[in-house]
Coordinates of C-alpha atoms in Angstrom, one line a residue:
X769 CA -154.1 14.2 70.2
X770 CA -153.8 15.7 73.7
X771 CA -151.9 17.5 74.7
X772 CA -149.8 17.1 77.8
X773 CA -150.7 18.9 81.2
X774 CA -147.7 19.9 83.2
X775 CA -147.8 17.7 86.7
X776 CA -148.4 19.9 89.6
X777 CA -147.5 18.2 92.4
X778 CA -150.1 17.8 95.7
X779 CA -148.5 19.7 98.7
X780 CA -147.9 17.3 102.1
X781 CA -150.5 18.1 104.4
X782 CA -149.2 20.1 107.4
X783 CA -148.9 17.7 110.6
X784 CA -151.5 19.0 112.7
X785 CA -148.7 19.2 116.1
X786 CA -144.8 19.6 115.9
X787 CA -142.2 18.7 118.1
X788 CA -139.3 20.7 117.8
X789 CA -136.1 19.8 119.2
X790 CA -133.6 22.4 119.8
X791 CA -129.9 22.3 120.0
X792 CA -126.6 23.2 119.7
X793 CA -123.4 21.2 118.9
X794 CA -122.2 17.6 117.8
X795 CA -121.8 16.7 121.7
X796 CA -125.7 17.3 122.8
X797 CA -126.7 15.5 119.2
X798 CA -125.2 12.4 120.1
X799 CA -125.8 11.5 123.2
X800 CA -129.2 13.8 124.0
X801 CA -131.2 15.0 120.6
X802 CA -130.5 11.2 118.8
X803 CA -131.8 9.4 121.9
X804 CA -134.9 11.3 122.2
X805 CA -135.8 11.6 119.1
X806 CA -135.5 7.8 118.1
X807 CA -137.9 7.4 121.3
X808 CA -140.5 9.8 120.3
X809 CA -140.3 8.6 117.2
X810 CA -141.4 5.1 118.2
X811 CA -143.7 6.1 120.7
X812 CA -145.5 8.5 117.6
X813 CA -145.8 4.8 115.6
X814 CA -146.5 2.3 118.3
X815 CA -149.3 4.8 119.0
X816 CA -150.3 5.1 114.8
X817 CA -149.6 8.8 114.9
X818 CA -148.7 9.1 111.5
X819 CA -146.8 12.0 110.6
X820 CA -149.4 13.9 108.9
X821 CA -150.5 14.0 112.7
X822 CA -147.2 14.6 114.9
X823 CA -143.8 15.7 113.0
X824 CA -140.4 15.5 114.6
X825 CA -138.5 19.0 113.6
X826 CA -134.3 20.0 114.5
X827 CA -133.8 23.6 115.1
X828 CA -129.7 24.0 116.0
X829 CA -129.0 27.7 117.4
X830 CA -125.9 29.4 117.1
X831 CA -123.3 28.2 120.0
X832 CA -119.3 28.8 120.1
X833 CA -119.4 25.0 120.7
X834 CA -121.0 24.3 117.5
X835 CA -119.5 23.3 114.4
X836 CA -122.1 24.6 111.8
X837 CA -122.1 20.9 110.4
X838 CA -124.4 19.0 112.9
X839 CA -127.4 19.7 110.4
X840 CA -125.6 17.7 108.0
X841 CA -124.7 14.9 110.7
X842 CA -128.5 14.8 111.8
X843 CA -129.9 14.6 108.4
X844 CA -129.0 10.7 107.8
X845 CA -131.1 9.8 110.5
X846 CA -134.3 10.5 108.9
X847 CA -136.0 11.5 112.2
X848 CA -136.8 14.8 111.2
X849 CA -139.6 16.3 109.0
X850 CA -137.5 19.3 108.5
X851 CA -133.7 20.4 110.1
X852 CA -132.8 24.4 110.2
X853 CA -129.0 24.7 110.4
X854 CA -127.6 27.0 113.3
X855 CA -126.6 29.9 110.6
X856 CA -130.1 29.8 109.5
X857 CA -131.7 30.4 113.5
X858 CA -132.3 34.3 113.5
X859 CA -133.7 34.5 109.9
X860 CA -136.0 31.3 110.8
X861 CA -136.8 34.0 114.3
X862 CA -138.0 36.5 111.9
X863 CA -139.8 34.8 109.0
X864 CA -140.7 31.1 110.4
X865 CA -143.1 30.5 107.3
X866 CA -140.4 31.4 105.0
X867 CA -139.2 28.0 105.8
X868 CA -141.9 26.0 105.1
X869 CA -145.3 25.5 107.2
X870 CA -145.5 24.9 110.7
X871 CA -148.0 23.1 112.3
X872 CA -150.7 25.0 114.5
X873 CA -149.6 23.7 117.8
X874 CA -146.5 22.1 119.2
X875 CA -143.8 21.7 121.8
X876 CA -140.3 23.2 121.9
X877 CA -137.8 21.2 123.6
X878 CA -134.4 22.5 124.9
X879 CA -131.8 20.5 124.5
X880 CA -128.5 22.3 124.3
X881 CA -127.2 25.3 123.5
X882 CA -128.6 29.1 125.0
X883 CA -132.0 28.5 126.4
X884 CA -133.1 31.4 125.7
X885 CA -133.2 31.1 122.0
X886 CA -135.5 28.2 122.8
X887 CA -137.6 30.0 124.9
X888 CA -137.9 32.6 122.1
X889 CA -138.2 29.9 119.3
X890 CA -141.5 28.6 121.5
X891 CA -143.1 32.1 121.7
X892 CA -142.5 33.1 118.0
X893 CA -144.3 29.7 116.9
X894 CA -146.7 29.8 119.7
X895 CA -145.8 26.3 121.0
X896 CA -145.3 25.3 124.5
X897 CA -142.4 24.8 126.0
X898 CA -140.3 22.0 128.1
X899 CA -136.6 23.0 129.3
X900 CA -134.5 20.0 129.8
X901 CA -131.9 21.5 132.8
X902 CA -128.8 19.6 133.3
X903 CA -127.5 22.2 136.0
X904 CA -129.9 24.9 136.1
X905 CA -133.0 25.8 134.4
X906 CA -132.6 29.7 133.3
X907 CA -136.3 30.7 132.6
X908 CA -138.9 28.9 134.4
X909 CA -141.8 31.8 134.0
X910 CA -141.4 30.7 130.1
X911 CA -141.2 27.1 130.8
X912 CA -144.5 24.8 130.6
X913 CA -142.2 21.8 132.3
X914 CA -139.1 21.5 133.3
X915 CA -137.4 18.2 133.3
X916 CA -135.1 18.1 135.3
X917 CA -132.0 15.8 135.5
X918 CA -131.2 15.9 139.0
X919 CA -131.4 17.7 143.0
X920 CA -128.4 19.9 142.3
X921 CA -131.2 21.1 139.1
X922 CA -134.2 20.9 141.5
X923 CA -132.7 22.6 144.4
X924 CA -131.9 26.1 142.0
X925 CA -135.5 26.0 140.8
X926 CA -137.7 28.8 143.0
X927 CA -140.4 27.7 144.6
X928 CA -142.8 29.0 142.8
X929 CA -141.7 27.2 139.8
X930 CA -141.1 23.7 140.9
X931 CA -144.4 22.6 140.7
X932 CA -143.5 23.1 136.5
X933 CA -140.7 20.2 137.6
X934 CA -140.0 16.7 137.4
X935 CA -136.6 14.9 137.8
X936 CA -135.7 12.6 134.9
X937 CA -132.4 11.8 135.4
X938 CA -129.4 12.1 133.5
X939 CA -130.2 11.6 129.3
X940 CA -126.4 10.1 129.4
X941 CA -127.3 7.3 131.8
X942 CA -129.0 5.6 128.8
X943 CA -126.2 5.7 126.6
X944 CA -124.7 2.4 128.8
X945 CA -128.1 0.7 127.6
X946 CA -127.4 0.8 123.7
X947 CA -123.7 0.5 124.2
X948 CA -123.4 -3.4 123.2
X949 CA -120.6 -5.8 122.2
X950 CA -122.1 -6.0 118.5
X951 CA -118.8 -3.9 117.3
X952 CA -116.3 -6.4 119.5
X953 CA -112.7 -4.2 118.8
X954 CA -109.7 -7.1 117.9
X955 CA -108.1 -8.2 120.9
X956 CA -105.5 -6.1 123.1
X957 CA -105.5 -2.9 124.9
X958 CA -107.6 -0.5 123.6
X959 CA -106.9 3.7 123.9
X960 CA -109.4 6.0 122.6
X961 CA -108.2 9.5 121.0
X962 CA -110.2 12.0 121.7
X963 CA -109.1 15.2 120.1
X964 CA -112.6 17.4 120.0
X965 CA -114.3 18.4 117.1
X966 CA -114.4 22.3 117.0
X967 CA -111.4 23.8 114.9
X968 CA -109.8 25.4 117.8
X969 CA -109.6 21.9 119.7
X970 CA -108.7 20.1 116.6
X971 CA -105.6 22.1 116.0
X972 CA -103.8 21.3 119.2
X973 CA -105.7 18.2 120.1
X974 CA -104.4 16.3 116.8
X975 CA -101.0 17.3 117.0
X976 CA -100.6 16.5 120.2
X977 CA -102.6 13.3 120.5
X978 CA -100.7 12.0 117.5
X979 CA -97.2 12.0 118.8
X980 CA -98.3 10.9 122.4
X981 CA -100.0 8.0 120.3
X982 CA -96.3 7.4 119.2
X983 CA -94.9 7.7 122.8
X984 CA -97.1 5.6 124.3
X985 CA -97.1 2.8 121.6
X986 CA -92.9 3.2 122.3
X987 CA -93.7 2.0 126.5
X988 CA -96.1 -0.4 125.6
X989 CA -95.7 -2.0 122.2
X990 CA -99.1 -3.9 122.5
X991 CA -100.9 -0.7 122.7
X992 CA -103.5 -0.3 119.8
X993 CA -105.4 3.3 119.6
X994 CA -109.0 4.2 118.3
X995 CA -109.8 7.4 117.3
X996 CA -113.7 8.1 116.5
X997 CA -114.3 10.4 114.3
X998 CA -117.0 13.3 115.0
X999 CA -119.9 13.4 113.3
X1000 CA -119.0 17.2 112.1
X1001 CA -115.2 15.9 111.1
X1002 CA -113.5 14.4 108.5
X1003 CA -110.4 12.4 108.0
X1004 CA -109.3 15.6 106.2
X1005 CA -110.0 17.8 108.8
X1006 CA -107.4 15.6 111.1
X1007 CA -105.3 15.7 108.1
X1008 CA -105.2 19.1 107.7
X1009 CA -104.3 20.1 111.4
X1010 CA -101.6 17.1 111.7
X1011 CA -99.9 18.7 108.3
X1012 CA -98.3 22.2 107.8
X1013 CA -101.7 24.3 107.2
X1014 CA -101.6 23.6 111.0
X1015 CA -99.0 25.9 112.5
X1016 CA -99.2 24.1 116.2
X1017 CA -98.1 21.0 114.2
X1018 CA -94.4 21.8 113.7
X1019 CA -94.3 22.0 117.6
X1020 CA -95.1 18.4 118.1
X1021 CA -93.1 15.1 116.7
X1022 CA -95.5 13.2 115.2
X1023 CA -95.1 14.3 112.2
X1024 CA -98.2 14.0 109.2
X1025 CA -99.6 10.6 108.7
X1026 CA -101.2 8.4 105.9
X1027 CA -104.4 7.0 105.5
X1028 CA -104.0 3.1 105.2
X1029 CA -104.9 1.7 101.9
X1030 CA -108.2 0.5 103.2
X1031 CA -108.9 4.2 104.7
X1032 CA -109.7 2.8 108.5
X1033 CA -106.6 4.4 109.8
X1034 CA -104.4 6.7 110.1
X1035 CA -100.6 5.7 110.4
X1036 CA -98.0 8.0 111.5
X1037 CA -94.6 8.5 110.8
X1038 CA -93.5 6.5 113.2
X1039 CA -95.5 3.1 112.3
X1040 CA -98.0 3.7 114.8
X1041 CA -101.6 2.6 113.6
X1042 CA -104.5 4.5 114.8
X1043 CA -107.4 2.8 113.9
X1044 CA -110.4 5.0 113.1
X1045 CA -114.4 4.8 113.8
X1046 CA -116.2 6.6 110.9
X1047 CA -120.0 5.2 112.7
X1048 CA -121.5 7.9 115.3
X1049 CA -121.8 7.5 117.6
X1050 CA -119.2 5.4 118.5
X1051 CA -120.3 4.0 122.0
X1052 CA -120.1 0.3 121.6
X1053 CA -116.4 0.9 120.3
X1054 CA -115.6 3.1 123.1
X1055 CA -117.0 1.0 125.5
X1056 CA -114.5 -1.7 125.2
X1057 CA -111.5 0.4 125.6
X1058 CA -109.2 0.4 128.5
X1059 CA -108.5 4.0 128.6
X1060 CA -109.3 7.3 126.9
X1061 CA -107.1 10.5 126.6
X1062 CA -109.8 13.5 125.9
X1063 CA -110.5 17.1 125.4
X1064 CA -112.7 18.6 127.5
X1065 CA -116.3 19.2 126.4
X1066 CA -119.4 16.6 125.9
X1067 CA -116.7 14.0 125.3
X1068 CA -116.3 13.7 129.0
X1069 CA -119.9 12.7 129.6
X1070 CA -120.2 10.5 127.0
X1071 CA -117.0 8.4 128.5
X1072 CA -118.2 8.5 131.7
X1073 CA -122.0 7.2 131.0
X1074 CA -120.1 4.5 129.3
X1075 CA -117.9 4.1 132.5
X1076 CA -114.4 4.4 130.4
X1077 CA -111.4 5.7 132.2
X1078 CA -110.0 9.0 130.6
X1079 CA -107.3 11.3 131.1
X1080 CA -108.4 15.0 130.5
X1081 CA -106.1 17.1 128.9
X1082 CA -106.0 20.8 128.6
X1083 CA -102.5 21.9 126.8
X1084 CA -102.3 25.7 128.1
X1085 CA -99.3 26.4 126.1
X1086 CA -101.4 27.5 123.4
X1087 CA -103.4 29.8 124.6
X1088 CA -104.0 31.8 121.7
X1089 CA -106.4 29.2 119.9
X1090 CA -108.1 27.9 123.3
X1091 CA -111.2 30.7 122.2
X1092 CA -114.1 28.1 123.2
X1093 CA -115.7 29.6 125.5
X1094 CA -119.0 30.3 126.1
X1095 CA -121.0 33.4 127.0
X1096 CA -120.9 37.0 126.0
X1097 CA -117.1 36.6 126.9
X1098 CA -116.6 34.0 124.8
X1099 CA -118.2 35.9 121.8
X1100 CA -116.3 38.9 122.8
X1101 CA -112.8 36.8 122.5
X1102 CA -113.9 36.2 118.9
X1103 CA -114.4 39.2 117.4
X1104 CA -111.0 40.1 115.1
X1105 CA -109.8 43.3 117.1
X1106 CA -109.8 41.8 120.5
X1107 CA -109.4 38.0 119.1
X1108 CA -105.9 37.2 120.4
X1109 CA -105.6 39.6 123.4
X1110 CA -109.0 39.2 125.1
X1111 CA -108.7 35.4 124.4
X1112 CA -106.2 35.0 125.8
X1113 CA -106.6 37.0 128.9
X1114 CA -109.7 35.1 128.9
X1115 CA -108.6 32.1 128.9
X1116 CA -105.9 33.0 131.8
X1117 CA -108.9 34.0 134.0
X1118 CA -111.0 30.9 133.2
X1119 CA -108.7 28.6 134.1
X1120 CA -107.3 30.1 137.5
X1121 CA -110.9 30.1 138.8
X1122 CA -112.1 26.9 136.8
X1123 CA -113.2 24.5 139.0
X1124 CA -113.7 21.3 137.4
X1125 CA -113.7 21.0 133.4
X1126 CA -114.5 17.2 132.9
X1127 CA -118.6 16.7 133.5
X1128 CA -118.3 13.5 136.2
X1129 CA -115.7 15.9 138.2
X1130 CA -118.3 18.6 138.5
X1131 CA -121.2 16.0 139.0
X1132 CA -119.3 14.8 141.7
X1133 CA -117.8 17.6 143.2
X1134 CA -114.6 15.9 143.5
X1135 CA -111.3 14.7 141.2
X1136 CA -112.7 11.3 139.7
X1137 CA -110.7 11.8 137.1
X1138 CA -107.6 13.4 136.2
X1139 CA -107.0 16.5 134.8
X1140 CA -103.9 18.2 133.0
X1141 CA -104.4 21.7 132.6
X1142 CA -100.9 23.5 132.4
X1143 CA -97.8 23.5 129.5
X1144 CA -98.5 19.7 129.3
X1145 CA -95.9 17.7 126.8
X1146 CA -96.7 14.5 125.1
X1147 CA -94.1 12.2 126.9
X1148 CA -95.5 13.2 130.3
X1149 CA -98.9 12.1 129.5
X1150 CA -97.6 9.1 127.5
X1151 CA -95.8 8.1 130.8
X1152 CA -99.0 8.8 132.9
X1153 CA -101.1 6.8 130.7
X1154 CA -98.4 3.7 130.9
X1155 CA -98.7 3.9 134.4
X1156 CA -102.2 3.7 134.3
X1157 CA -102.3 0.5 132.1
X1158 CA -100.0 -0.9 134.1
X1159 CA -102.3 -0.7 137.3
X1160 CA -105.6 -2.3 135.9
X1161 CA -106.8 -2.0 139.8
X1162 CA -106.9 1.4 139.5
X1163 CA -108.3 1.9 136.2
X1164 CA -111.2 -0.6 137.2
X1165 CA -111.5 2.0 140.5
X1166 CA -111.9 5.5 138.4
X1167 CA -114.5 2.8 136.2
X1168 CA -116.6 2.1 139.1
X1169 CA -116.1 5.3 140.8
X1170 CA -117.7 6.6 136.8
X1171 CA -120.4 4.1 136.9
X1172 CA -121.8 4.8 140.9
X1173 CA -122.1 8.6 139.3
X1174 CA -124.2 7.3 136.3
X1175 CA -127.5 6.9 137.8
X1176 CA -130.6 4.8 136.6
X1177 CA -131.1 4.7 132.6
X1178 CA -134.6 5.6 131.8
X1179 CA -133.8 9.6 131.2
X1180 CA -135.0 9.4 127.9
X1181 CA -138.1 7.5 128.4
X1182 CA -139.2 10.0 131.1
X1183 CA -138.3 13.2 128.8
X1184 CA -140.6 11.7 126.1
X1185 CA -143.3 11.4 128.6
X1186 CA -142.9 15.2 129.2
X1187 CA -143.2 15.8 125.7
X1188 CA -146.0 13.6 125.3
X1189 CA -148.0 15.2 127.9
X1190 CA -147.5 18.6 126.5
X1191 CA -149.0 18.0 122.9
X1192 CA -152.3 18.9 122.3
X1193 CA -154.9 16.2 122.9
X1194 CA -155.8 15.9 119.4
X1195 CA -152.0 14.2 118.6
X1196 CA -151.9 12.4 121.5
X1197 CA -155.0 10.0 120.6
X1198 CA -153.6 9.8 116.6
X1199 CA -156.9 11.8 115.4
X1200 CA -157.0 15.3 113.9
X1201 CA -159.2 18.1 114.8
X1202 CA -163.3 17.4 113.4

């Protein structure tokens, strides 16, 4: 008799290029990392670049406006050859091999978060680089390309850099294409909840969201709410900031809700149903509703891509948890000695010389739509919001006035062509070095 040989198992050959998207919180995930990796994903199969060729990789970086969840939230997707979670970044800096092999040569792509860490991400692996720049691109000596999404972006460029450049467009533009009627919502009129998805948003926006839910539903009895859920929270995350572990709760009358039998919504205290989307994203849902009462943050963006009406609300009377910001300051309001004071003198100083908060008012340059920042109460916005509903002429007016700032879709599709141009010749014909 024979004995039996232990099995030793033949290692995956490295993919000889990488693509490695970089990013930062559940916002940029949705609506920018998804999209582009679905397309380069199909453009790597149509072409028969098999993976041991060309490799999709997720590297998230540490950003105030992350969760440290949206590793988990990508992982379904099964895009990605390998995904390094944000708490994971500056070991992965240090030791890259420690985390499994890496492919010889490669692209970095910026997608949220600091892009810096990207740039540094590129030089430690030795891959090229391609910033996508929203606003403004930071470090164009590092950058290979730059795609970027519009003049405002182009115009901030030096000189000497643009020729690195190409405008895009705006990644959110696309987000209109794959937002169909294959969800259609029941009848009636249709208010999204928007209550963030960081902690520190959660804890007001919840409490507060619920009980103007509850106003509004008292003005307009045919009112039905959705709330989409995340993809870095939970139904016991709301829970838990609607119940008494949530101090901000006891301030506000809604009071803490049940989960329906079936679990697809929340009802409150007062018998108001709030019907919840557990999918992400949540587009073709959203699409269809009449109006949408938000945070700020990527949220804004994503409802005005989909040309939804929103209310933006910023409840300053809570100063104390409002710690989101971003930037050296924003770090320095987190550390435990200066957490409440310097946050909230923080805070005070962002929002007198704020600007715009909500991303199509500072496309635009100009109010398209509203935004509450001050001691805002629930039955004022619950009364601003019937008034809105009541006036479907000017809801379709802030729609169209979201939709003319949209641009042309095809953002995505031109990003991928970046990236395509950018990998090493070898990839790009689907056959590996002789």
């Amino acid at each position: 008799m024979h004995a039996v040989q232990p099995h030793t198992a033949t290692p995956d050959p490295v993919p000889q290029a990488g693509i490695v998207l970089v990013s930062n919180g559940p916002g940029e995930l949705s609506t920018w990392v998804r999209p582009v990796a679905q397309c380069l994903q199909r453009r790597l199969e149509a072409a028969g670049r098999a993976r041991s060729f060309c490799a999709l990789y997720l590297v998230l970086v540490p950003c105030p406006n992350g969760t440290g969840r949206e590793h988990r939230a990508a992982a379904p997707w099964g895009l990605f050859e390998r995904i390094t979670p944000a708490s994971r970044f500056w070991p992965l800096l240090l030791r890259p091999r420690r985390f499994g092999p890496w492919p010889r040569q490669g692209v970095v792509v910026f997608l949220g978060g600091d892009q810096f860490w990207s740039v540094l991400l590129s030089a430690r692996l030795g891959y090229r680089h391609l910033t996508y720049a929203e606003w403004v691109a930071r470090w164009p000596r590092w950058n290979d390309r730059i795609a970027v999404m519009g003049p405002g972006a182009a115009a901030r460029l030096p000189a000497r850099w643009r020729s690195r450049s190409r405008m895009v467009g705006d990644l959110m533009a696309d987000l209109s294409e794959s937002a169909r009627s294959e969800q259609p919502l029941p009848p009636g009129e249709w208010v999204a909840l928007l209550p963030g998805s960081k902690p520190a948003k959660l804890r007001v926006g919840v409490p507060f969201l619920l009980e103007t839910a509850d106003r509004l539903a008292s003005l307009r009895p045919g009112c039905r709410f959705l709330l989409p859920l995340a993809p870095t929270t939970s139904v016991a995350d709301l829970l838990r900031q609607a119940g008494p572990a949530n101090p901000i709760a006891a301030q506000y009358g809604g009071g803490l809700p049940q989960l329906s039998p079936a679990g697809d919504a929340l009802i409150s205290q007062a018998g108001t149903r709030i019907q919840l989307e557990r999918r992400s994203p949540a587009h073709a849902v959203l699409s269809q509703c009449a109006l949408a009462l938000t945070t700020v943050g990527a949220n804004t963006a994503e409802l005005a891509a989909l040309g939804v009406p929103m209310l933006v609300l910023v409840p300053t009377q809570h100063l104390h948890v409002m710690q989101a910001w971003d930037g050296l300051a924003g770090l320095l309001g987190r550390l435990p000695l200066l957490r409440w004071c310097f946050g909230v003198v923080l805070t005070l100083w962002r929002l007198r010389h704020r600007g715009y908060l909500a991303s199509p008012n500072i496309s635009a340059g100009r109010a398209v739509v509203p935004e509450r920042v001050g001691p805002i109460t629930p039955a004022q916005i619950a009364a601003e919001a019937a008034d809105w509903l009541a006036a479907p002429g000017r809801l379709q007016g802030m729609r169209d006035d979201l939709h003319s700032l949209r641009g042309q879709p095809g953002a995505v599709a031109a990003l991928t062509d970046l990236v395509e141009e950018l990998l090493p010749a070898s990839s790009a014909d689907g056959h590996p070095d002789s």
